[in-house]
PDB file of C-alpha atoms in Angstrom:
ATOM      1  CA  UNK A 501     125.052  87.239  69.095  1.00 48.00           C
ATOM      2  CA  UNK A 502     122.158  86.376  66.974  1.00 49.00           C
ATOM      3  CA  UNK A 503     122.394  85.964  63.322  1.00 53.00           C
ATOM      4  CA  UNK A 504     119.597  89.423  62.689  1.00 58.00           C
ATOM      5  CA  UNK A 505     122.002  91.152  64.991  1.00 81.00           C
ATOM      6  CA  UNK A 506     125.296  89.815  62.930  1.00 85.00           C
ATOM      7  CA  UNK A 507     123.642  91.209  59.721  1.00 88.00           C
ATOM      8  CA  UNK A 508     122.261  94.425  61.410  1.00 88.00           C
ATOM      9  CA  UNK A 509     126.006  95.177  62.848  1.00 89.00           C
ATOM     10  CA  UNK A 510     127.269  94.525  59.632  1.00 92.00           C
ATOM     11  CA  UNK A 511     125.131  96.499  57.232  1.00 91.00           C
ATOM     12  CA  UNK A 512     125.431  99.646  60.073  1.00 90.00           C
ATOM     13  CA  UNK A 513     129.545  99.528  59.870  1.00 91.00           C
ATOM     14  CA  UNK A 514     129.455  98.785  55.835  1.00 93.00           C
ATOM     15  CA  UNK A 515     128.453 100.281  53.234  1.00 94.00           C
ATOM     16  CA  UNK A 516     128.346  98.684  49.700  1.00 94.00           C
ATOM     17  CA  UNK A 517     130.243 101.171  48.464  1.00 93.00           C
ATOM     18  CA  UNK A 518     132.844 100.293  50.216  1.00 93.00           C
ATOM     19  CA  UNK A 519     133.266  96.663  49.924  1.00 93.00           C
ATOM     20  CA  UNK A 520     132.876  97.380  45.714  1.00 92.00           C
ATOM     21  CA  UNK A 521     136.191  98.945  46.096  1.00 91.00           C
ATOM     22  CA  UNK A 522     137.413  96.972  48.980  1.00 90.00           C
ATOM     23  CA  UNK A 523     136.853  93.850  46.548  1.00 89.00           C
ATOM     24  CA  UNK A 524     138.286  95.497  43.702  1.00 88.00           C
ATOM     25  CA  UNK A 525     135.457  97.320  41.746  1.00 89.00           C
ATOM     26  CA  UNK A 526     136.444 100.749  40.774  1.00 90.00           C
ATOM     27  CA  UNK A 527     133.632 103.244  41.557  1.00 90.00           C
ATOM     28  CA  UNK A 528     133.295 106.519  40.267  1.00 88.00           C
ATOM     29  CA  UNK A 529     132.771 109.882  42.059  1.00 86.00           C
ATOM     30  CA  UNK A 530     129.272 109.823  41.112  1.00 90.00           C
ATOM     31  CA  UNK A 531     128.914 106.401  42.814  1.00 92.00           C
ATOM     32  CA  UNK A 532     128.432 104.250  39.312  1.00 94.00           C
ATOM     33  CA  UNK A 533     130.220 101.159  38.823  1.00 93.00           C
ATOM     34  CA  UNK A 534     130.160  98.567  36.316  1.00 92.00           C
ATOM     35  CA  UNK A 535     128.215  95.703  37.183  1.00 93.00           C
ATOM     36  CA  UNK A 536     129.990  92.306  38.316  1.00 91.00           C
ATOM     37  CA  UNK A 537     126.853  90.271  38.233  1.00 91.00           C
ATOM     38  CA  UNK A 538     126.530  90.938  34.225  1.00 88.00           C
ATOM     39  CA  UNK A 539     128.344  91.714  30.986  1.00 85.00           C
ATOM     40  CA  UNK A 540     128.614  95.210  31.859  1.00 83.00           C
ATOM     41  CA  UNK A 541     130.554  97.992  29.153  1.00 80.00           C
ATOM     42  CA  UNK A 542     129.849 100.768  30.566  1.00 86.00           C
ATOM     43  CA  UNK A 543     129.102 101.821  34.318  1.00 91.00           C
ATOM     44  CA  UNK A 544     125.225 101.097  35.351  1.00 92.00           C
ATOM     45  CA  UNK A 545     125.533  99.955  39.019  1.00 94.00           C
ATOM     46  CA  UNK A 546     124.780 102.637  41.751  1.00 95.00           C
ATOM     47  CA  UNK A 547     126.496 102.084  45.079  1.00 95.00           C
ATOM     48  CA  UNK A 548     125.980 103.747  48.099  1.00 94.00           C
ATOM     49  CA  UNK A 549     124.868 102.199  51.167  1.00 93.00           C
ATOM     50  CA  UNK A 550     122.806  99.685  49.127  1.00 95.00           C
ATOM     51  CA  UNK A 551     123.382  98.699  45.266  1.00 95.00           C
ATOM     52  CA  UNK A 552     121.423  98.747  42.667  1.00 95.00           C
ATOM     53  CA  UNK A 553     122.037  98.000  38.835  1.00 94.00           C
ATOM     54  CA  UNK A 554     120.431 100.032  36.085  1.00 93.00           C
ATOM     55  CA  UNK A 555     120.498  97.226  33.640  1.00 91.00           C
ATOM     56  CA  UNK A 556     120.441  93.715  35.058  1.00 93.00           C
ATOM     57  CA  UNK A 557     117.806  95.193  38.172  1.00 92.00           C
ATOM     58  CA  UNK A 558     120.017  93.392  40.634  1.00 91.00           C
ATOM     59  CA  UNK A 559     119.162  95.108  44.412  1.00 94.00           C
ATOM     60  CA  UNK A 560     120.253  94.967  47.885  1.00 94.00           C
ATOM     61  CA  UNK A 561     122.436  95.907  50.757  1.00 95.00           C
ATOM     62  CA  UNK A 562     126.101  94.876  51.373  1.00 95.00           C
ATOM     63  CA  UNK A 563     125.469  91.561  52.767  1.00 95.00           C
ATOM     64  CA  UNK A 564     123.706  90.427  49.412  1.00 95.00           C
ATOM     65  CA  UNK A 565     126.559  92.556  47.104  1.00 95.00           C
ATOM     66  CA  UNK A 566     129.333  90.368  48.907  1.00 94.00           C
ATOM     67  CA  UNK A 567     127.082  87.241  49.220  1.00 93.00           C
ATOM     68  CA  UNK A 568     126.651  87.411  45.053  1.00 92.00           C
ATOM     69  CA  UNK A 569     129.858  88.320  44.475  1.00 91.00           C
ATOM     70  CA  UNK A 570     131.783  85.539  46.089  1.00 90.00           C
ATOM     71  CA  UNK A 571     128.799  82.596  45.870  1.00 90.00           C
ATOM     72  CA  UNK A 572     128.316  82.770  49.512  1.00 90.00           C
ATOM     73  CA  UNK A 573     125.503  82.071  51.669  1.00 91.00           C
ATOM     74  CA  UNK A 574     123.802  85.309  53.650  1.00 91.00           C
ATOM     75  CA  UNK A 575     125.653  84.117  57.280  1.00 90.00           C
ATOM     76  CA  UNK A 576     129.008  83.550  55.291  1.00 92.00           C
ATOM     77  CA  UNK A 577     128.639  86.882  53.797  1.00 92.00           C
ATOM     78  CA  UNK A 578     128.225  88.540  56.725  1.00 92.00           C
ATOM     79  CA  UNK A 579     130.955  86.762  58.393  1.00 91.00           C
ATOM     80  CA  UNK A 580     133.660  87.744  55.818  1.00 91.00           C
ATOM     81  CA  UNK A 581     132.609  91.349  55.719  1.00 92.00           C
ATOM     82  CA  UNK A 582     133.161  91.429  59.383  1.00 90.00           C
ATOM     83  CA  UNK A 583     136.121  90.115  59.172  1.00 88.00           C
ATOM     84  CA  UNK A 584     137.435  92.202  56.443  1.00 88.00           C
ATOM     85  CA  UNK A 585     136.704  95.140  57.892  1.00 90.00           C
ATOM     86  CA  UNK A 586     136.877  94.302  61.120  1.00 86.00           C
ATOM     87  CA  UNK A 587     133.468  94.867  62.459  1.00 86.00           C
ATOM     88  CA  UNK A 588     133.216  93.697  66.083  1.00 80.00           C
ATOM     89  CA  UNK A 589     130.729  91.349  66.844  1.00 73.00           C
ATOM     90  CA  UNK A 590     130.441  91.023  70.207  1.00 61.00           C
ATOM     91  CA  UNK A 591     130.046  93.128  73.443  1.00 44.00           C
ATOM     92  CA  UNK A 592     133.605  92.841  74.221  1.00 39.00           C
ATOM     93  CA  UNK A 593     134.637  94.274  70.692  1.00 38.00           C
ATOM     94  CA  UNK A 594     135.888  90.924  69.762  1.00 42.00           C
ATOM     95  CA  UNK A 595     136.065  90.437  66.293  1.00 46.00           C
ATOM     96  CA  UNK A 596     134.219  86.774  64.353  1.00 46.00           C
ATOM     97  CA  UNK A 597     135.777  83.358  65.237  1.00 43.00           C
ATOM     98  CA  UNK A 598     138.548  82.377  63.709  1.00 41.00           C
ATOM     99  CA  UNK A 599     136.856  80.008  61.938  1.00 37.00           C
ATOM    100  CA  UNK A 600     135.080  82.115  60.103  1.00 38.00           C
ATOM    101  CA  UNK A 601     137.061  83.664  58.137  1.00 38.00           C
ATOM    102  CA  UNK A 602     137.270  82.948  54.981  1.00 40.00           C
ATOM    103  CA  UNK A 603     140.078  83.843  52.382  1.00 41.00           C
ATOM    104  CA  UNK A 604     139.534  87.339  50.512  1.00 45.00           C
ATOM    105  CA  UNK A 605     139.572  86.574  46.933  1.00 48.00           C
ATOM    106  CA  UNK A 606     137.901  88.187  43.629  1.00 55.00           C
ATOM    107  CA  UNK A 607     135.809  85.396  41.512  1.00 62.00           C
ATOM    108  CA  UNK A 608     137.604  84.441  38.523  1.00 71.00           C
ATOM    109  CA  UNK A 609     134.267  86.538  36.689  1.00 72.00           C
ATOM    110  CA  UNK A 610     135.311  89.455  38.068  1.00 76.00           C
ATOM    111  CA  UNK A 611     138.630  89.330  37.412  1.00 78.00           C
ATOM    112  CA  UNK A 612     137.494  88.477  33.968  1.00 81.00           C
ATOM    113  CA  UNK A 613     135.502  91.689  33.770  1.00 81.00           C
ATOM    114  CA  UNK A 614     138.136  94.019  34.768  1.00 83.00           C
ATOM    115  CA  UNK A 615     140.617  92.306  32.443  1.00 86.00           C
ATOM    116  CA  UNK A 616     138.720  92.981  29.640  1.00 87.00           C
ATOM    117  CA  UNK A 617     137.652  96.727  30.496  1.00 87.00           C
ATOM    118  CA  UNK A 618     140.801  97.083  31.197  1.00 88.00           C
ATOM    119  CA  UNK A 619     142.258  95.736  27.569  1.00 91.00           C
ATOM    120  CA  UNK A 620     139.453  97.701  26.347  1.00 90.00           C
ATOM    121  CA  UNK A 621     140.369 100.844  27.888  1.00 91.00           C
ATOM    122  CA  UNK A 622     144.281 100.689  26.722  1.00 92.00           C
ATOM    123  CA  UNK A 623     143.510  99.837  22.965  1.00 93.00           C
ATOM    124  CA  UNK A 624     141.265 102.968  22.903  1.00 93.00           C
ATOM    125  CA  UNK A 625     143.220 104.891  24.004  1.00 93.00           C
ATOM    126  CA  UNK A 626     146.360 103.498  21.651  1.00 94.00           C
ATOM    127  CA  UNK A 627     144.039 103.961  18.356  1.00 94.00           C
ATOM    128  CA  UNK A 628     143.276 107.317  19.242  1.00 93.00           C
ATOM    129  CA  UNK A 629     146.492 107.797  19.912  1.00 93.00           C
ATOM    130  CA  UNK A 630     147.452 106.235  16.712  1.00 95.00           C
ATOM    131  CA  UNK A 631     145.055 108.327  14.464  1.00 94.00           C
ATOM    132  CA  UNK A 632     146.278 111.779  15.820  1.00 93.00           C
ATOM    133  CA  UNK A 633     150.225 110.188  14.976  1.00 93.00           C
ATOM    134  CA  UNK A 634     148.859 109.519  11.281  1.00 93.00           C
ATOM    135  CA  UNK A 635     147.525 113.134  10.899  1.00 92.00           C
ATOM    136  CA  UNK A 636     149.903 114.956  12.591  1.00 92.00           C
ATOM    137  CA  UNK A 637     153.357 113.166  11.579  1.00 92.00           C
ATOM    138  CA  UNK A 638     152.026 112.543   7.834  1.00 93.00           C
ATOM    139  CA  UNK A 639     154.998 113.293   5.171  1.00 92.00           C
ATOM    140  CA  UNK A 640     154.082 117.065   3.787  1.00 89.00           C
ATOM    141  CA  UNK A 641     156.008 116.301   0.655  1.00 88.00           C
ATOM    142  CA  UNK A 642     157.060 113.557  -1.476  1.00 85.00           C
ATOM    143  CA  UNK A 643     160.119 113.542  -0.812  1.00 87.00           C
ATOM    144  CA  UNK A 644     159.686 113.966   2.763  1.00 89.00           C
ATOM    145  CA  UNK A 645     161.548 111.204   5.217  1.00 92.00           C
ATOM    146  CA  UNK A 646     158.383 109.268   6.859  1.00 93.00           C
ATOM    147  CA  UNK A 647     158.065 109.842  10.755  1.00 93.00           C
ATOM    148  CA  UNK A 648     158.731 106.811  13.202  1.00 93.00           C
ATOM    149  CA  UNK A 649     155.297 107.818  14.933  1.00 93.00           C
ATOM    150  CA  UNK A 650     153.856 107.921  11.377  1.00 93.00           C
ATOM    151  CA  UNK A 651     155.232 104.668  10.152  1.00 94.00           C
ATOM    152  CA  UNK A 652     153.949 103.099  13.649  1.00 93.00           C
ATOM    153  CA  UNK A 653     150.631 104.418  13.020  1.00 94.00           C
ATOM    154  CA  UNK A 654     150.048 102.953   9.494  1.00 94.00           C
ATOM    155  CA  UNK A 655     151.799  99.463  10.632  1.00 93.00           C
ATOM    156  CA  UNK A 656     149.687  99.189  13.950  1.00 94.00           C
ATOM    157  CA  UNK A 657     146.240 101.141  13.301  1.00 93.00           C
ATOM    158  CA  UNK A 658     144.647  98.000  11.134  1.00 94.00           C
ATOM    159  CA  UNK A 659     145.625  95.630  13.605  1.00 92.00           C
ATOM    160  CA  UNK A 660     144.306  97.518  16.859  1.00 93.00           C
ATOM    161  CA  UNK A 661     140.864  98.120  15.083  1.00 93.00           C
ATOM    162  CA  UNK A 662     140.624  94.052  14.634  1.00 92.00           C
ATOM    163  CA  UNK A 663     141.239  93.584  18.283  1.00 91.00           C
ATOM    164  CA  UNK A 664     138.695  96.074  19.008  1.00 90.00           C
ATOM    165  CA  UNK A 665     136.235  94.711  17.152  1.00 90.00           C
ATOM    166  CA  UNK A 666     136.305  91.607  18.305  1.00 88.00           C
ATOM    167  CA  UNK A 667     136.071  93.077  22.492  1.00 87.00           C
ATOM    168  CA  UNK A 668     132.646  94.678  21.188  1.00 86.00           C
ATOM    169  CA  UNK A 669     131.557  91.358  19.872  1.00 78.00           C
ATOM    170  CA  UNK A 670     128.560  89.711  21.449  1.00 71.00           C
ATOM    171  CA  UNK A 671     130.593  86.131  21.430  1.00 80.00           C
ATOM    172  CA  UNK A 672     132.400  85.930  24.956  1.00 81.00           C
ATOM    173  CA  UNK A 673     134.061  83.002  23.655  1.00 83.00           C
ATOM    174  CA  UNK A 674     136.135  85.395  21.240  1.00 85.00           C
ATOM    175  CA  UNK A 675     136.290  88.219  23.611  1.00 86.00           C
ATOM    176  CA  UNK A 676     137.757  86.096  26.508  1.00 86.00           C
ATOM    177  CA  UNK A 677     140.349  84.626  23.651  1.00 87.00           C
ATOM    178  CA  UNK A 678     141.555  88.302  23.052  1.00 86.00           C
ATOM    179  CA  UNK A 679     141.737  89.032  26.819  1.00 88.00           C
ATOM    180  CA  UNK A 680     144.044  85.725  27.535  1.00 88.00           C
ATOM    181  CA  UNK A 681     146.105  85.759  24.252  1.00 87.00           C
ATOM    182  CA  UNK A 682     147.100  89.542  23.953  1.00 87.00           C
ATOM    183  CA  UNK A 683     147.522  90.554  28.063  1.00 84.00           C
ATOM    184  CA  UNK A 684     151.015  90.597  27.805  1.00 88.00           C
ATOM    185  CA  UNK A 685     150.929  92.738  24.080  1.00 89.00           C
ATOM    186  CA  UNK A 686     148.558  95.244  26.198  1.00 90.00           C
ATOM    187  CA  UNK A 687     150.362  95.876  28.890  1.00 90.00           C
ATOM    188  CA  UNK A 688     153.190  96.510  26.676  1.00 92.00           C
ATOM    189  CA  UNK A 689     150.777  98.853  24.093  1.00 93.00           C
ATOM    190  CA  UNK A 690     149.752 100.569  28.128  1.00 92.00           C
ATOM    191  CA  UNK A 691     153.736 101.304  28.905  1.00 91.00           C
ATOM    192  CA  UNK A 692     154.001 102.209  25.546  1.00 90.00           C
ATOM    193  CA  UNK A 693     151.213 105.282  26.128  1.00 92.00           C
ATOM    194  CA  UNK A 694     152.850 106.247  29.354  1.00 90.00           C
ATOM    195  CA  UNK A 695     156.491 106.672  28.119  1.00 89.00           C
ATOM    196  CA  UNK A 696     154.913 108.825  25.368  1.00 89.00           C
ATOM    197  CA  UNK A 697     152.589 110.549  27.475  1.00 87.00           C
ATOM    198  CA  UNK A 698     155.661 111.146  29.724  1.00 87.00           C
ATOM    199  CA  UNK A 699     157.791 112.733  27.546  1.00 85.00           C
ATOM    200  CA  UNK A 700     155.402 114.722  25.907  1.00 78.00           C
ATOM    201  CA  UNK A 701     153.723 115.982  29.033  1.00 66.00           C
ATOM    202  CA  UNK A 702     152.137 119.188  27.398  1.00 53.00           C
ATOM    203  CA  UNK A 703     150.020 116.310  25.183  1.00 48.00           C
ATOM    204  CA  UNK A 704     151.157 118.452  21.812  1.00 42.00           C
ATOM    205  CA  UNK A 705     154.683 119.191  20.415  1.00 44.00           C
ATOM    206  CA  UNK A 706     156.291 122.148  18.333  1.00 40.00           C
ATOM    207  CA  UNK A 707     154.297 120.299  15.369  1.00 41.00           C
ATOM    208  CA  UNK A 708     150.709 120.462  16.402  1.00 40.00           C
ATOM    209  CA  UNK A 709     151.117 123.829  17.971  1.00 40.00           C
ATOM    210  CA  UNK A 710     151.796 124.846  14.078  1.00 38.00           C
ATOM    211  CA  UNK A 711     148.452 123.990  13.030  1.00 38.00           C
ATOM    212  CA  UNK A 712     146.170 126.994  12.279  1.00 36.00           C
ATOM    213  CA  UNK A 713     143.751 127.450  14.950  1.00 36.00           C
ATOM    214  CA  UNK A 714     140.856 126.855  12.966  1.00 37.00           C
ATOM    215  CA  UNK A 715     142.049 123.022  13.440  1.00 36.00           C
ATOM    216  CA  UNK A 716     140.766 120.562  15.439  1.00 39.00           C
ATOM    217  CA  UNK A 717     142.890 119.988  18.540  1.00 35.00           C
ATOM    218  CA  UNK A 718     143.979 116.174  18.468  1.00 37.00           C
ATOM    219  CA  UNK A 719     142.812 114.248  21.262  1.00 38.00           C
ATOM    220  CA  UNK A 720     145.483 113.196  23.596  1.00 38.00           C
ATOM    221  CA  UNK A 721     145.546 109.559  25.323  1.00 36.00           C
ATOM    222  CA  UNK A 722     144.258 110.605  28.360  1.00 35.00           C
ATOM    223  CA  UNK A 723     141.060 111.746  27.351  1.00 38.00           C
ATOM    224  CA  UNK A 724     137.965 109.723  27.230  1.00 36.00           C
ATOM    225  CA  UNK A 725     137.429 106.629  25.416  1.00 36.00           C
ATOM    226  CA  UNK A 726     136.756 106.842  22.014  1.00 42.00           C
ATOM    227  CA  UNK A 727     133.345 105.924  20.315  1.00 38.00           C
ATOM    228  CA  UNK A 728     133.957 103.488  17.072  1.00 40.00           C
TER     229      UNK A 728
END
């Protein structure tokens, strides 16, 4: 088989939507996705059937997604799509040589990338979380015993802010230092949200359902990330 009809049979049987999330990039229902081939916050990739990125203007079909994404030439690219999704290449419905394949693996960038959205993500969602446990569980009175959740909240809140501020830093230097010196205190501060999410599955208890309704319901950690 020729190497136009390699790439043709390939970019027929894949899209690049496909191999995004095949490779690890989590697309949204609308078909965004943040970029892997920049320093990408927020979603401004479009996959479909080709790619295209809103911010960086990187464009093309599968074959170049998976070709930029792993440092691989076109024919290599190609190869290790067909292989992955087992695209036959041949009259027979033979899949690539053997040789060809090469080992599926995410570049250390983006692996990088979805560390740190990722450690984003969970210390958003732990300060808002945090904020609504200062307001709601606040002492009433003087004399009033101070809350667990409250105490938490005052102990923690300064802390998470720091952390935050330094992931929306322009200096990858410090943001990388916060991704590989606090992954193991996030994925604690991410179980911590889910045991409290699950025991309070209604996202308010008898407390908050007190407030008048004139107030503001708190935002539960579920919700959307904050803005700071």
């Amino acid at each position: 088989m020729g190497k136009s009809n390699v790439f043709e049979t390939v970019k027929q049987s894949v899209t690049t939507k496909q191999a995004a999330e095949f490779y690890g990039i989590p697309v949204g229902r609308n078909g965004m996705a943040c970029c892997p081939f920049h320093d990408d916050r927020h979603p401004s990739m479009k996959v479909d059937r080709r790619f295209h990125c809103f911010a960086c203007q990187g464009d093309g079909d599968v074959i170049d997604f998976t070709s930029r994404l792993f440092g691989l030439g076109s024919k290599e690219a190609a190869l290790k799509l067909a292989e992955d999704f087992s695209v036959s290449l041949d009259s027979k419905g033979h899949g690539p040589p053997r040789k060809t394949i090469i080992k599926r693996k995410i570049s250390e960038e983006v692996r990088y990338r979805q560390a740190e959205q990722k450690c984003f993500r969970v210390l958003c969602d732990y300060l808002r979380l945090l904020e609504r446990w200062k307001e709601e569980y606040a002492p009433k009175q003087p004399e009033d015993d101070w809350h667990p959740l409250f105490v938490e909240a005052l102990h923690r809140q300064p802390y998470i802010e720091y952390l935050l501020d330094i992931l929306l830093s322009d200096s990858i230097e410090e943001r990388a230092s916060v991704v590989a010196e606090y992954g193991k205190e996030v994925k604690k501060i991410e179980q911590r949200i889910s045991e409290f999410t699950a025991s309070h599955p209604a996202g308010c208890d008898e407390r908050s359902r007190g407030h008048s309704a004139g107030t503001e319901r708190p935002r539960c950690a579920g919700e959307p990330f904050c803005h700071r």
